[in-house]
Amino acid sequence: MKRERRVAGRRRVRAQCTAVSRWWLVAAFLFAGCGDDEAAPADAASDSAVDAGPVVPASTDHCAYAPMPATARAGGTVEPGAISAGAAEGILPVPVGATLGAYAARAGFLGSGNKVDRRFMEIAGAFNPSIGVETWPKMRALALTAGDETVVVLKVDLGIADDDLSFRVAAALGPDFAGKVLLVASHSHSGWGHFSTHSGLQVGFGAFRPRVQRAMVDALVELARDALDARVPARIGVAHDPAFDPEDRVNRDRRGENDELAGGRRDDHDLFVVRVDAAGDGRPIALLSVFGMHGTLMDADNQLASTDAPGGVERALEESFDEPVVVMHLQGTGGDVSPVGTGGVECEGGWCHSYARAESVGRWARDAVLEAWAEAEGAAVDTVELEMVTRSIPLGPDWRTFTVRGGALEYAPFDGETDADGIIYGDDGAIVSPVDEFNAPFGAALCGEDHDAFFPMGQLPGTRRAGPYRSCVSVDVAATILGETLVLPFEARPVCGSTRTTLSAIRLGEWLLVSFPGEPLTLYGDHVRSLSPVAPERTIVLGYAQDHMGYLLTADDWLLAGYEPSINFWGPLEGEHVAAQAAALMQLAVTDEREDATEGAADRWAPPDRPDELPIPDPSPMAGTVPETVPEQVFVRGGAPITDPRPPASVPRLGVVRMAWIGEDPLAGSPRVTLQRETAPGASDFEDVARRSGRPVSDQDFLLFHTPAPLLRDGDSPRTHYWVVEWQAVTPWGTASLDDVEDRAGLPLGRYRIHVEGTGYTLDSDPIEVVPGSLTTDVEVVGTTVVLRAGYLARDGFRLLDLTEPSNRYVPLRRGPVRVEVELADASTRTFDDVAPDAPGELSVELAASDPAVTRVRVEDRFGNSGEVVP
C-alpha cells in the first residue's frame, strides 16, 4: 500500500470517529475502536496512487520556538571564588480544588481514582478536584555565588518540572540569570496540577491553567530574590554514601523486568549530601539530600495535597536543627524506585489514607543523611569553581536525532507505513539497527505491555507480534481521542512539548551535578556516570529537573518491557540520546572556559501565552464565621455529618477534634491553620506552638478539608465555602526533647486552640483542654506474677504513633518508666515505680507469696496517661 493511500485512509477514519459524541467515542475506542487502519478504505485504486517521495519528518510548523538567551557571563574563565549563599522557603500558591498531578487515574470518568462526592470545581475541569491539604506543597530556593558566577536552585513539591516555569523565572530575574536557574521537582503524586505546558502530560496533570502558572512564577521569582538577598559568606561541603539504606526501609527497587541486566536488582543506593554553612559563625543555611524515591505512598484516590514520602524526608531533616534550615530533598535516579516506610495506618474501606507512613520514611532516612552531613563538614571549602550551563536539546520528530552509540544504533525512517520486520535482536544478542519497529512519526506511548494497542487505529505498523512494541499507540491517535474525552486542548501533532527538552549541568569544584528532564532509572544513572568527565562517585544525577519527558532508560532496559517504557514519547533510543547530550553539556561545565552553552544548540519550545478562563472567586461575605449548623454534604473523614462545628472543651491525648467554619472561595486563597497554646495557666494569651526548628505547627498535624455548597453550581450563583480542620492531640513532630515516635502520647497538658488565618479574616476556636489519655490494659495473674499488656488505641487517628504497628490500631507501650499499682483483696495496694517493659507492651511485677488476691491493676505511663483493669 502506498504511503499516500495509508495516510488518506487514516484521516477518513479519524474524521468518522470525531464526529460521534465523546461518550460513544470512548466506548468505541476502549472496547472496539473506530476501526483498524489496516482495513481503512483507500481513496483510489492502488494502480492510480502516487508515491509520496522521500520520507521527511513530520512538520513542526505549528510549534513556536525561540532562541535561548546566551548563557550569562559567557566568555570568561572559571576560577576559584569566595562562596556566598542564601536560602528561602515558602508555600506554593495554588488553590484547593485544583487537581493533584501525576496520576492519570484522576482524569475524570476515564480514571479509577474515585471522587469523594459529586462536586465540580472549575479549575479542575474534567479531572477529580482536590478537597484539601495534609501537608502544604512547598517551594525552596538556594542561591550560590562563587567569584563572578551565581546560580539559583529551586525545589518545588510538584509531580514534575516544566522548563517553561524555569525559563520564565530566569527571564524575570534578569539577563544575569540566563541559563543559571535549576528547577527540581519532588515527584510527589499528590502535588498540584495545571502547570505543565506539555499538552501530552495534561492527561496526568489536568488542563493547563495560566492563572496557576503565573502564581507559581511570581512566587518563585520572589523566593529566588529572597534567597539572593540573604546571601552571606559561606562554606560548602559534599559527601557521598554509596551504600545507603541497605535494609530497604526508605526505598526499594520496583522494576523486576531488568533484573537480568548487571545491577538490575539494585535500587538507588547512592546518597549525596550538600552542606551549606555560614562561614562566620558556622550557622547551617541549607541541606540538600539526593537519592531516588517516588512520591507514591498516596494513591490516586487521595485528594488531599501532600508532600508524600519526599516531604517526610525533608521534615525529618528540618526538625534535626534548632533553627530554620532550608532542606531540599532532590531526586536522584528514582524512576524505578518506590518508597517503603513502616507503620502507618490500617485502612478498611471508606476514605482512608496512610499519611503517617511518610513520616516513617523520613525517620528511617534521617540518620544516614545526618551522618553524611557531618562528613561533609570535614570536606567544606570557602572557595570553589562554580559554573552552570543550560541548553535546549532536540527530541522528535526527526528519527535521525536519535542516532546513538557513535552511529551504531539508529531508527529507520518514520514513514508511518512500512511494516516492522519483527527482528529486535541479532544472533549475537545485540539490538538490530536500524530499529524499524518504532515507526512513529508523531511519537508513541503506552509501550511495553503484552497486549495490542488500546486504540487499534494507533497500532504501529507490523508490531502485533513485536514484543515491547506491541502495545505502543501513536500519539497522534491517542491525543485525538483523549483530547475529545477529557476536553484537553491538544495542539496539532507532534505534541510541541515532546520536540524539545532542557538540560543543565553545574560544576561545584570537584563535583558535577547534571539534571535530567524526567525519571531516570537506576541503571540509566550508571550509564550517565560512565559518560561523565569526572569520577562516577562525584557525578550527581538529578532527576525530575528542568522539564519532563517520561522515564529515561537505556535501550537495552527499555526493550525488556514493563511499565516504565510505557511513559515516554520517542521509544527505546530516546534515553540514550538524552544521556549523550548530557555528556556533551557536562564536558562544557568542567572546562576552564565559561562557554555559551546555547551556541549551536536547539531553539527552545516557547509556548504562547494563553487567556485565563477561570471565573472570579465567589464573594464570601460570611467568611470567618462559625455556623450554627453544617450541611450534611460537608465532607469529613468517616462520613458522619458534623453535629457541632465547634471543637469540644476538652480532648484526651491521642484523641481527634474538628472545627468547621465558613471561609473563602479557594480561588481567592486558602486558610492557614496553626496550633496555639496558652502561655500560662489562666492567662488567656495564646502563642503558636513551635517545632524544634522554630517553624509553627501548621500542617501535617492537621487535615484540612474544603466543601463548596452546593456541590454543583446553579448557573452563576455563588456558592458558600465550608472548611473543616481535624487535629489529633499528639506531640507534634519536631517537639524539642519529645521527638521520638514513643513520645507521641506526651503532648504537654494545658489549653490549646486552633487559629485560622484566612483571606481577609482570622478565627480562633474556643480553648481546648488537653487531658491525660487512656491506656488499654489486659492483666493475667500467674502465681505471684502479675503480667500486663498495655498500649494505646486511637482508632480515629491519622498520625504516626509506632514504626511497626498500625497507628490506628493497638500500639504497644514500648518505653518506661511505667508505674504499676496493684490493688489487693484486703484493700491494700502494692506500688511499683520505674517498671520497664519486658517486651513491647508487656510488663510484669512480682507480688509476695503472702499477698491476697489481686482485685484491680492500674498502669500509668511516664506522661500520666493511665488505664486500669480487673482480673
Short mmCIF file of C-alpha atoms in Angstrom, two decimals, residues 198-201 438 440 442-445 475 495 498 549-550 567-571 574:
data_model
loop_
_atom_site.label_atom_id
_atom_site.label_comp_id
_atom_site.label_asym_id
_atom_site.label_seq_id
_atom_site.Cartn_x
_atom_site.Cartn_y
_atom_site.Cartn_z
CA HIS A 198 3.35 19.95 27.70
CA SER A 199 -0.11 19.09 26.41
CA GLY A 200 0.73 15.38 26.23
CA LEU A 201 1.24 15.38 30.00
CA PHE A 438 9.29 2.21 16.40
CA ALA A 440 6.08 6.62 14.93
CA PHE A 442 4.42 11.70 15.91
CA GLY A 443 5.85 9.62 18.73
CA ALA A 444 4.17 6.78 20.60
CA ALA A 445 3.25 5.95 24.18
CA VAL A 475 0.50 9.84 19.98
CA VAL A 495 2.92 17.48 20.54
CA SER A 498 7.74 16.47 23.06
CA MET A 549 9.67 13.65 29.14
CA GLY A 550 8.71 10.47 30.99
CA ILE A 567 5.66 6.61 29.52
CA ASN A 568 7.97 8.25 27.06
CA PHE A 569 7.32 9.57 23.58
CA TRP A 570 10.24 8.57 21.38
CA GLY A 571 10.92 4.92 22.06
CA GLU A 574 15.33 8.45 23.43
#
